[in-house]
Short mmCIF file of C-alpha atoms in Angstrom, two decimals:
data_model
loop_
_atom_site.label_atom_id
_atom_site.label_comp_id
_atom_site.label_asym_id
_atom_site.label_seq_id
_atom_site.Cartn_x
_atom_site.Cartn_y
_atom_site.Cartn_z
CA MET A 962 52.74 -83.62 174.01
CA THR A 963 55.38 -84.23 176.61
CA ASP A 964 52.83 -85.33 179.20
CA SER A 965 51.67 -88.18 176.98
CA ARG A 966 55.14 -89.50 176.46
CA HIS A 967 54.87 -92.33 178.93
CA LEU A 968 51.15 -92.78 178.73
CA GLU A 969 50.24 -96.42 178.58
CA ILE A 970 47.15 -97.49 176.70
CA PRO A 971 44.87 -99.97 178.46
CA GLY A 972 45.50 -103.50 177.26
CA ASP A 973 49.22 -102.84 177.36
CA GLU A 974 49.46 -102.08 173.67
CA GLY A 975 52.21 -99.60 174.31
CA PRO A 976 52.43 -95.83 174.62
CA ASP A 977 50.27 -93.45 172.54
CA MET A 978 52.29 -92.91 169.38
CA THR A 979 49.41 -92.10 167.06
CA ALA A 980 51.16 -89.28 165.20
CA ALA A 981 54.15 -91.49 164.42
CA GLU A 982 51.90 -94.38 163.44
CA LEU A 983 49.96 -92.23 161.01
CA ALA A 984 53.17 -90.93 159.45
CA LEU A 985 54.53 -94.44 159.19
CA GLY A 986 51.30 -95.64 157.59
CA VAL A 987 50.57 -98.62 159.83
CA LEU A 988 47.06 -97.58 160.86
CA ASP A 989 43.94 -98.69 159.07
CA GLY A 990 40.17 -98.66 159.56
CA ASP A 991 38.77 -96.75 162.51
CA GLU A 992 42.16 -96.00 164.00
CA ARG A 993 43.27 -94.31 160.81
CA ALA A 994 39.98 -92.43 160.49
CA HIS A 995 40.31 -91.18 164.04
CA ALA A 996 43.90 -90.08 163.48
CA MET A 997 42.97 -88.26 160.26
CA ARG A 998 40.27 -86.36 162.09
CA ARG A 999 42.83 -85.31 164.67
CA VAL A 1000 45.07 -83.98 161.90
CA LEU A 1001 42.21 -81.74 160.81
CA SER A 1002 41.19 -80.62 164.28
CA GLU A 1003 44.40 -80.48 166.35
CA PRO A 1004 47.19 -78.27 165.03
CA GLY A 1005 49.65 -79.73 167.56
CA PHE A 1006 48.90 -83.23 166.40
CA ALA A 1007 49.22 -82.19 162.75
CA ARG A 1008 52.63 -80.70 163.53
CA ALA A 1009 53.71 -83.89 165.27
CA VAL A 1010 52.68 -85.95 162.25
CA GLU A 1011 54.60 -83.65 159.96
CA GLN A 1012 57.66 -83.85 162.19
CA TRP A 1013 57.52 -87.64 162.12
CA ARG A 1014 57.12 -87.59 158.39
CA GLY A 1015 60.31 -85.55 158.25
CA TYR A 1016 62.17 -87.98 160.49
CA LEU A 1017 61.01 -91.00 158.53
CA SER A 1018 61.86 -89.45 155.19
CA GLN A 1019 65.51 -90.00 156.10
CA LEU A 1020 64.80 -93.63 155.36
CA PHE A 1021 64.35 -92.76 151.69
CA ASP A 1022 68.15 -92.70 151.58
CA LEU A 1023 68.19 -96.41 152.15
CA TRP A 1024 65.85 -97.19 149.32
CA PRO A 1025 67.78 -98.91 146.56
CA ALA A 1026 67.47 -97.33 143.15
CA LEU A 1027 66.48 -99.60 140.31
CA ALA A 1028 67.09 -98.81 136.66
CA ALA A 1029 63.72 -97.62 135.41
CA PRO A 1030 62.37 -98.43 131.97
CA ASP A 1031 62.26 -95.33 129.80
CA ILE A 1032 58.59 -94.53 130.03
CA PHE A 1033 59.15 -90.82 129.54
CA PRO A 1034 57.56 -90.81 126.06
CA ARG A 1035 54.45 -92.43 127.54
CA ILE A 1036 54.36 -89.83 130.30
CA GLU A 1037 54.64 -87.04 127.75
CA ARG A 1038 51.80 -88.51 125.71
CA SER A 1039 49.64 -88.55 128.82
CA ILE A 1040 50.46 -84.93 129.53
CA ASP A 1041 49.52 -84.03 125.95
CA ARG A 1042 46.29 -85.92 126.32
CA LEU A 1043 45.64 -84.17 129.60
CA SER A 1044 45.73 -80.74 128.01
CA GLY A 1045 44.09 -82.03 124.81
CA ALA A 1046 41.22 -83.54 126.76
CA THR A 1047 40.44 -80.23 128.39
CA THR A 1048 40.11 -78.59 124.97
CA VAL A 1049 37.74 -81.27 123.78
CA VAL A 1050 35.59 -80.81 126.85
CA HIS A 1051 35.37 -77.08 126.26
CA ALA A 1052 34.54 -77.46 122.59
CA GLN A 1053 31.87 -80.05 123.17
CA PRO A 1054 30.17 -79.34 126.45
CA ARG A 1055 27.74 -82.23 126.28
CA GLY A 1056 28.28 -83.27 129.82
CA SER A 1057 26.42 -86.55 129.71
CA ARG A 1058 28.87 -88.13 127.27
CA LEU A 1059 31.70 -87.54 129.67
CA TRP A 1060 30.34 -89.40 132.62
CA PRO A 1061 31.08 -93.01 131.74
CA SER A 1062 34.77 -92.31 131.57
CA LEU A 1063 34.84 -90.53 134.87
CA ALA A 1064 34.63 -93.58 137.04
CA ALA A 1065 37.69 -94.96 135.32
CA LEU A 1066 39.51 -91.67 135.67
CA SER A 1067 38.79 -91.34 139.32
CA SER A 1068 39.93 -94.82 140.13
CA ILE A 1069 43.24 -93.99 138.52
CA ALA A 1070 43.42 -90.83 140.55
CA ALA A 1071 43.56 -92.86 143.73
CA VAL A 1072 43.25 -91.00 146.94
CA GLY A 1073 46.46 -89.14 147.60
CA LEU A 1074 44.79 -87.67 150.61
CA LEU A 1075 47.29 -88.74 153.20
CA MET A 1076 50.03 -86.95 151.40
CA ILE A 1077 47.95 -83.83 151.03
CA LEU A 1078 47.06 -83.83 154.69
CA LEU A 1079 50.59 -84.47 155.76
CA LEU A 1080 52.37 -82.12 153.43
CA ARG A 1081 50.07 -79.22 154.00
CA PRO A 1082 47.36 -79.43 156.63
CA ILE A 1083 44.51 -77.50 155.09
CA PRO A 1084 41.96 -75.74 157.25
CA LEU A 1085 38.50 -77.08 156.53
CA PRO A 1086 35.46 -74.93 157.19
CA THR A 1087 33.59 -75.83 160.32
CA VAL A 1088 30.09 -77.18 160.07
CA PRO A 1089 27.42 -75.98 162.46
CA GLU A 1090 26.23 -78.71 164.78
CA PRO A 1091 23.18 -80.41 163.28
CA ARG A 1092 20.08 -79.41 165.23
CA GLN A 1093 17.79 -82.20 164.16
CA ASN A 1094 17.76 -85.47 166.04
CA VAL A 1095 19.95 -87.81 164.14
CA PRO A 1096 19.18 -91.33 165.29
CA VAL A 1097 22.22 -92.78 166.95
CA THR A 1098 23.16 -96.07 165.36
CA ALA A 1099 26.45 -97.80 164.85
CA PRO A 1100 29.17 -95.25 164.06
CA GLN A 1101 29.49 -94.77 160.33
CA PRO A 1102 32.88 -94.28 158.81
CA THR A 1103 33.99 -90.96 157.46
CA LEU A 1104 34.52 -90.97 153.70
CA VAL A 1105 37.18 -88.92 152.02
CA ALA A 1106 38.10 -88.04 148.46
CA SER A 1107 40.82 -86.10 146.79
CA LEU A 1108 39.44 -84.22 143.79
CA GLU A 1109 42.15 -84.02 141.18
CA PRO A 1110 41.77 -80.97 138.97
CA ASP A 1111 42.50 -81.28 135.25
CA THR A 1112 44.62 -78.19 135.57
CA LYS A 1113 47.68 -77.70 137.69
CA ALA A 1114 45.61 -76.44 140.61
CA LEU A 1115 46.03 -78.24 143.92
CA PRO A 1116 43.74 -81.16 144.61
CA MET A 1117 40.76 -80.42 146.84
CA THR A 1118 40.21 -82.51 149.90
CA VAL A 1119 36.66 -83.68 150.57
CA VAL A 1120 35.57 -85.09 153.91
CA TYR A 1121 32.07 -86.57 154.20
CA ASP A 1122 30.69 -87.30 157.65
CA GLN A 1123 28.06 -89.99 157.12
CA GLY A 1124 26.67 -89.52 160.62
CA SER A 1125 25.63 -85.89 160.18
CA GLY A 1126 25.36 -85.91 156.37
CA THR A 1127 27.76 -83.01 156.02
CA ILE A 1128 30.34 -82.74 153.29
CA ARG A 1129 33.24 -80.34 153.55
CA LEU A 1130 35.65 -79.23 150.84
CA THR A 1131 38.84 -77.28 151.00
CA GLN A 1132 39.17 -74.04 149.09
CA SER A 1133 38.45 -74.17 145.39
CA THR A 1134 39.56 -71.70 142.77
CA LEU A 1135 38.11 -73.59 139.85
CA ALA A 1136 35.46 -71.16 138.60
CA ARG A 1137 35.99 -67.73 137.12
CA ALA A 1138 34.07 -64.89 138.71
CA ASP A 1139 31.20 -65.13 136.21
CA ARG A 1140 30.73 -68.87 136.67
CA SER A 1141 29.75 -71.29 139.41
CA ALA A 1142 31.59 -74.49 140.34
CA GLN A 1143 29.01 -77.20 141.02
CA LEU A 1144 29.65 -80.41 142.94
CA TRP A 1145 28.07 -83.66 141.77
CA VAL A 1146 27.97 -87.25 142.92
CA ILE A 1147 27.81 -90.02 140.35
CA PRO A 1148 26.58 -93.09 142.21
CA ALA A 1149 26.54 -96.61 140.89
CA ASP A 1150 23.62 -95.91 138.54
CA GLY A 1151 25.75 -93.43 136.60
CA THR A 1152 23.33 -90.51 136.85
CA PRO A 1153 24.87 -87.37 138.31
CA ARG A 1154 23.06 -85.65 141.19
CA SER A 1155 23.87 -82.12 142.24
CA LEU A 1156 25.19 -81.73 145.78
CA GLY A 1157 25.38 -77.96 145.59
CA LEU A 1158 27.57 -75.06 144.56
CA LEU A 1159 31.08 -74.44 145.84
CA GLN A 1160 31.87 -71.15 147.52
CA ASP A 1161 33.92 -68.99 145.20
CA ARG A 1162 36.12 -68.07 148.15
CA GLY A 1163 37.24 -70.24 151.06
CA GLY A 1164 36.06 -73.76 151.78
CA THR A 1165 32.58 -75.15 151.35
CA ALA A 1166 30.39 -77.05 153.81
CA LEU A 1167 27.11 -78.57 152.67
CA THR A 1168 24.54 -80.49 154.70
CA LEU A 1169 22.88 -82.99 152.41
CA SER A 1170 19.26 -84.05 152.31
CA PRO A 1171 18.48 -87.63 153.35
CA ILE A 1172 17.78 -88.54 149.70
CA LEU A 1173 21.18 -87.31 148.54
CA ARG A 1174 22.92 -89.02 151.45
CA ARG A 1175 21.87 -92.37 150.07
CA HIS A 1176 24.06 -91.77 147.03
CA LEU A 1177 27.23 -91.04 148.95
CA ALA A 1178 28.95 -94.34 149.53
CA ALA A 1179 32.51 -95.55 149.20
CA GLY A 1180 33.34 -95.85 145.52
CA ALA A 1181 30.94 -93.13 144.37
CA THR A 1182 32.55 -90.58 142.10
CA LEU A 1183 32.53 -86.89 142.95
CA ALA A 1184 32.98 -84.36 140.20
CA VAL A 1185 33.02 -80.60 139.84
CA SER A 1186 31.67 -78.95 136.70
CA ILE A 1187 31.73 -75.32 135.67
CA GLU A 1188 28.23 -73.99 135.22
CA PRO A 1189 26.49 -70.67 134.64
CA LEU A 1190 26.19 -68.51 137.76
CA GLY A 1191 23.74 -70.15 140.13
CA GLY A 1192 24.34 -73.63 138.79
CA SER A 1193 23.09 -75.87 135.99
CA LYS A 1194 19.53 -75.12 134.93
CA THR A 1195 18.93 -78.62 133.59
CA GLY A 1196 19.60 -80.67 136.70
CA LEU A 1197 22.53 -82.30 134.92
CA PRO A 1198 26.02 -80.97 134.39
CA THR A 1199 26.27 -78.86 131.26
CA GLY A 1200 29.75 -77.37 131.47
CA PRO A 1201 33.22 -78.88 131.45
CA VAL A 1202 34.16 -81.25 134.24
CA VAL A 1203 37.26 -79.85 135.89
CA ALA A 1204 37.94 -82.18 138.81
CA THR A 1205 37.03 -85.71 139.83
CA GLY A 1206 37.76 -88.16 142.62
CA ALA A 1207 36.29 -91.24 144.28
CA LEU A 1208 35.00 -91.49 147.83
CA ALA A 1209 36.85 -93.94 150.01
CA PRO A 1210 36.70 -94.84 153.68
CA VAL A 1211 39.60 -93.46 155.67
CA MET B 1199 75.76 -79.74 143.13
CA ALA B 1200 73.20 -82.43 142.50
CA ARG B 1201 70.64 -81.21 145.00
CA ALA B 1202 70.64 -77.70 143.55
CA ARG B 1203 70.20 -79.14 140.08
CA LEU B 1204 67.29 -81.20 141.32
CA VAL B 1205 65.62 -78.22 142.99
CA GLU B 1206 65.99 -76.25 139.80
CA ALA B 1207 64.60 -79.04 137.64
CA LEU B 1208 61.62 -79.41 139.95
CA VAL B 1209 60.88 -75.70 140.18
CA ARG B 1210 61.13 -75.33 136.41
CA THR B 1211 58.88 -78.35 135.94
CA GLY B 1212 56.38 -76.36 137.99
CA GLU B 1213 56.62 -73.71 135.26
CA GLU B 1214 55.71 -76.37 132.67
CA ASP B 1215 59.23 -76.60 131.29
CA ARG B 1216 59.34 -79.95 129.47
CA VAL B 1217 63.12 -79.97 129.15
CA ALA B 1218 63.48 -79.54 132.91
CA PHE B 1219 60.87 -82.27 133.43
CA ARG B 1220 62.88 -84.65 131.25
CA ASP B 1221 65.98 -83.78 133.26
CA LEU B 1222 64.05 -84.43 136.46
CA TYR B 1223 62.97 -87.81 135.11
CA SER B 1224 66.49 -88.88 134.27
CA LEU B 1225 67.79 -87.74 137.66
CA THR B 1226 65.10 -89.40 139.74
CA SER B 1227 63.36 -92.21 137.88
CA ALA B 1228 65.66 -94.95 139.19
CA LYS B 1229 65.07 -93.87 142.78
CA LEU B 1230 61.31 -93.58 142.33
CA PHE B 1231 61.09 -96.82 140.36
CA GLY B 1232 62.91 -98.58 143.20
CA ILE B 1233 60.20 -97.34 145.57
CA CYS B 1234 57.32 -98.34 143.28
CA TYR B 1235 58.77 -101.75 142.60
CA ARG B 1236 59.43 -102.57 146.22
CA ILE B 1237 55.87 -101.72 147.26
CA CYS B 1238 54.00 -103.01 144.20
CA GLY B 1239 56.05 -106.19 143.97
CA GLU B 1240 55.67 -106.56 140.22
CA ARG B 1241 57.30 -104.83 137.34
CA GLN B 1242 54.32 -103.94 135.17
CA ALA B 1243 52.39 -102.46 138.10
CA ALA B 1244 55.47 -100.55 139.19
CA GLU B 1245 55.78 -99.09 135.69
CA ASP B 1246 52.15 -98.03 135.66
CA VAL B 1247 52.46 -96.46 139.08
CA LEU B 1248 55.67 -94.71 138.03
CA HIS B 1249 53.80 -93.23 135.08
CA ASP B 1250 51.12 -91.97 137.46
CA VAL B 1251 53.74 -90.62 139.82
CA TYR B 1252 55.34 -88.45 137.15
CA LEU B 1253 51.95 -87.18 135.96
CA THR B 1254 51.24 -86.17 139.54
CA ILE B 1255 54.64 -84.52 139.77
CA TRP B 1256 53.95 -82.59 136.57
CA LYS B 1257 50.66 -81.33 137.94
CA ARG B 1258 51.85 -80.51 141.44
CA ALA B 1259 55.40 -79.30 140.91
CA GLY B 1260 54.16 -75.72 141.01
CA ALA B 1261 53.26 -76.24 144.66
CA TYR B 1262 56.71 -77.47 145.67
CA GLU B 1263 58.33 -75.21 148.22
CA PRO B 1264 62.10 -75.67 148.42
CA SER B 1265 62.14 -74.29 151.96
CA ARG B 1266 59.81 -76.98 153.27
CA ALA B 1267 61.21 -80.24 151.99
CA SER B 1268 64.18 -81.59 150.12
CA PRO B 1269 63.24 -82.31 146.51
CA ILE B 1270 63.92 -86.03 146.77
CA THR B 1271 61.79 -86.29 149.91
CA TRP B 1272 58.96 -84.50 148.14
CA LEU B 1273 59.22 -86.76 145.09
CA ALA B 1274 59.75 -89.97 147.05
CA THR B 1275 56.72 -89.22 149.23
CA ILE B 1276 54.53 -88.98 146.13
CA ALA B 1277 55.95 -92.27 144.81
CA ARG B 1278 55.48 -94.09 148.10
CA ASN B 1279 51.91 -92.85 148.55
CA ARG B 1280 50.89 -93.70 145.00
CA ALA B 1281 52.40 -97.16 145.28
CA ILE B 1282 50.62 -97.75 148.59
CA ASP B 1283 47.34 -96.59 147.03
CA TRP B 1284 47.83 -99.15 144.29
CA GLN B 1285 48.81 -101.90 146.69
CA ARG B 1286 45.83 -101.33 149.00
CA ALA B 1287 43.46 -101.32 146.03
CA GLN B 1288 44.50 -104.88 145.18
CA THR B 1289 42.07 -107.47 146.41
CA VAL B 1290 44.62 -110.15 147.10
CA ARG B 1291 47.03 -109.13 149.79
CA ARG B 1292 50.58 -110.24 149.60
CA SER B 1293 51.20 -112.03 152.87
CA THR B 1294 54.87 -112.65 152.43
CA PRO B 1295 57.61 -110.26 151.41
CA ILE B 1296 58.40 -110.36 147.72
CA GLU B 1297 61.28 -112.67 147.00
CA ASP B 1298 63.17 -110.80 144.36
CA ALA B 1299 62.93 -107.29 145.73
CA PRO B 1300 66.26 -105.60 146.15
CA GLU B 1301 67.48 -105.86 149.70
CA ILE B 1302 67.08 -102.90 151.96
CA LEU B 1303 70.37 -102.57 153.70
CA ASP B 1304 70.66 -101.54 157.28
CA LYS B 1305 73.62 -99.39 156.41
CA ALA B 1306 72.97 -97.95 153.05
CA PRO B 1307 75.34 -97.30 150.28
CA LEU B 1308 73.95 -93.85 149.66
CA VAL B 1309 73.07 -94.07 146.03
CA SER B 1310 72.02 -90.49 145.84
CA GLU B 1311 73.89 -89.07 148.76
CA THR B 1312 74.66 -85.79 147.13
CA MET B 1313 70.99 -85.27 146.44
CA LEU B 1314 69.78 -85.45 149.99
CA HIS B 1315 71.25 -84.60 153.12
CA ASP B 1316 71.10 -81.96 155.59
CA GLU B 1317 72.84 -82.07 158.91
CA GLN B 1318 70.24 -84.36 160.50
CA SER B 1319 70.17 -87.03 157.89
CA HIS B 1320 71.93 -89.80 159.75
CA LEU B 1321 70.31 -89.19 163.09
CA LEU B 1322 67.36 -91.47 162.43
CA GLN B 1323 69.59 -94.34 161.43
CA GLU B 1324 71.70 -93.92 164.54
CA CYS B 1325 68.57 -93.93 166.68
CA LEU B 1326 67.12 -96.95 164.89
CA ASP B 1327 70.30 -98.82 165.76
CA LEU B 1328 69.42 -98.44 169.43
CA LEU B 1329 66.16 -100.35 169.09
CA GLU B 1330 65.63 -104.03 169.62
CA GLN B 1331 66.07 -105.89 166.38
CA ARG B 1332 62.39 -106.90 166.15
CA GLN B 1333 61.25 -103.31 166.69
CA ARG B 1334 63.63 -101.96 164.09
CA SER B 1335 62.66 -104.64 161.64
CA ALA B 1336 58.93 -103.98 162.04
CA ILE B 1337 59.39 -100.24 161.53
CA HIS B 1338 61.57 -100.89 158.48
CA THR B 1339 59.04 -103.26 156.96
CA ALA B 1340 56.16 -100.86 157.57
CA PHE B 1341 58.02 -98.07 155.83
CA PHE B 1342 59.58 -99.93 152.92
CA ASP B 1343 56.78 -102.35 152.12
CA GLY B 1344 54.01 -99.89 152.95
CA VAL B 1345 52.07 -102.29 155.12
CA THR B 1346 49.70 -101.84 158.07
CA TYR B 1347 49.77 -103.34 161.55
CA ALA B 1348 47.41 -106.10 160.44
CA GLU B 1349 49.74 -107.25 157.69
CA LEU B 1350 52.86 -106.86 159.83
CA ALA B 1351 51.30 -109.14 162.44
CA GLU B 1352 50.20 -111.63 159.81
CA ARG B 1353 53.64 -111.82 158.25
CA GLN B 1354 55.29 -112.45 161.60
CA ASN B 1355 52.46 -114.69 162.74
CA ILE B 1356 52.05 -112.90 166.03
CA PRO B 1357 48.97 -111.32 167.66
CA LEU B 1358 48.02 -107.86 166.43
CA GLY B 1359 48.27 -106.39 169.92
CA THR B 1360 51.80 -107.67 170.33
CA MET B 1361 52.86 -106.14 167.04
CA LYS B 1362 51.33 -102.79 167.99
CA SER B 1363 53.10 -102.90 171.30
CA TRP B 1364 56.50 -103.61 169.68
CA VAL B 1365 56.14 -100.83 167.18
CA ARG B 1366 54.79 -98.29 169.65
CA ARG B 1367 57.57 -98.94 172.13
CA GLY B 1368 60.07 -98.74 169.31
CA LEU B 1369 58.64 -95.43 168.10
CA ALA B 1370 58.60 -94.02 171.63
CA ARG B 1371 62.24 -94.90 172.08
CA LEU B 1372 63.03 -93.46 168.71
CA ARG B 1373 61.41 -90.19 169.70
CA GLU B 1374 63.41 -89.98 172.90
CA CYS B 1375 66.58 -90.49 170.91
CA LEU B 1376 65.62 -88.05 168.14
CA GLU B 1377 64.62 -85.29 170.54
CA ARG B 1378 67.65 -85.62 172.74
#
């Protein structure tokens, strides 16, 4: 890192301070996507981002407090609903009735990905290089989602590379040993399509068929349901939905 | 001391202790509401985001590791990120700073000083003082208002490249100072 300290970027836009810029939150679009990929692939860079995050957090001291309205009762009601909702899902596993509400849920659970990446860089499984000839067109953005579990488990990070059609998820511990956790996409038409089963141990990497790839766009909802071993036999989710999130460009 | 009480409240919240969670709310809601309000720019949105923030805290408190981050940093980071998520999801961007937001002071009266602070806590502020005013101000705005380069440049009405250059040089100088 020391050798890049005085590195000037062409165009005289100043030295390379990408780690600091990501921690500060000033990057967007391609620059942010590129920086996020570096967090996943370069441990030194990830450490630098975390160090900057630590430095900058000293600024929280300066943030003026402001008397908050007492919304604690509302928060408690939501927590009750959270655990209540899970019971309802278990008692009435008619998956299809759950889907319309998912899009709303996942938009509320906005992508907290940056925080997840910064607070705890999570190793993602590597994907074998695609062997087929993928036509080279304009670079397509990487999409990400943070799947928020209904339980207190940690959110899962999902990274979808539109170029190669591979989707990678961090470790999941959602399914018991006698069950399978199945990943679905719910595109704009509202009909869930299976993307595959999650590994019961470690992260998951799936290479999607060209037909499935068409359904993975920014705004599409991802969901994980708990199914019998080997996955749903009906082609639609049958078990409780335990995590959801929306795809967004990084 | 306050920080120890906060750590305990957060750790016990992670064990689904509602009483501890209530305690955590009363200790931290003003700080976190200040963050949400500053970034969201409107009261109702800030309330909704605050609600979301505490739900997130309830779900994730079990993952809090006292050895890795101070409790207020951990909580404030969640609040800032949630508020930025909300702000970036809005279609209409605010192109000027909100008028009635509480001022961010260069030298803070440390509202919660007993909650924070380790030995390094004032180093950043000392180093920021060494920067040119425009660099310091851009870095401040980026952090407190949660805005990107594009919006920083728009607010100041200067070219994007110039803004990037200011901030990058400022950050580079900051790093030299911090690592000295």
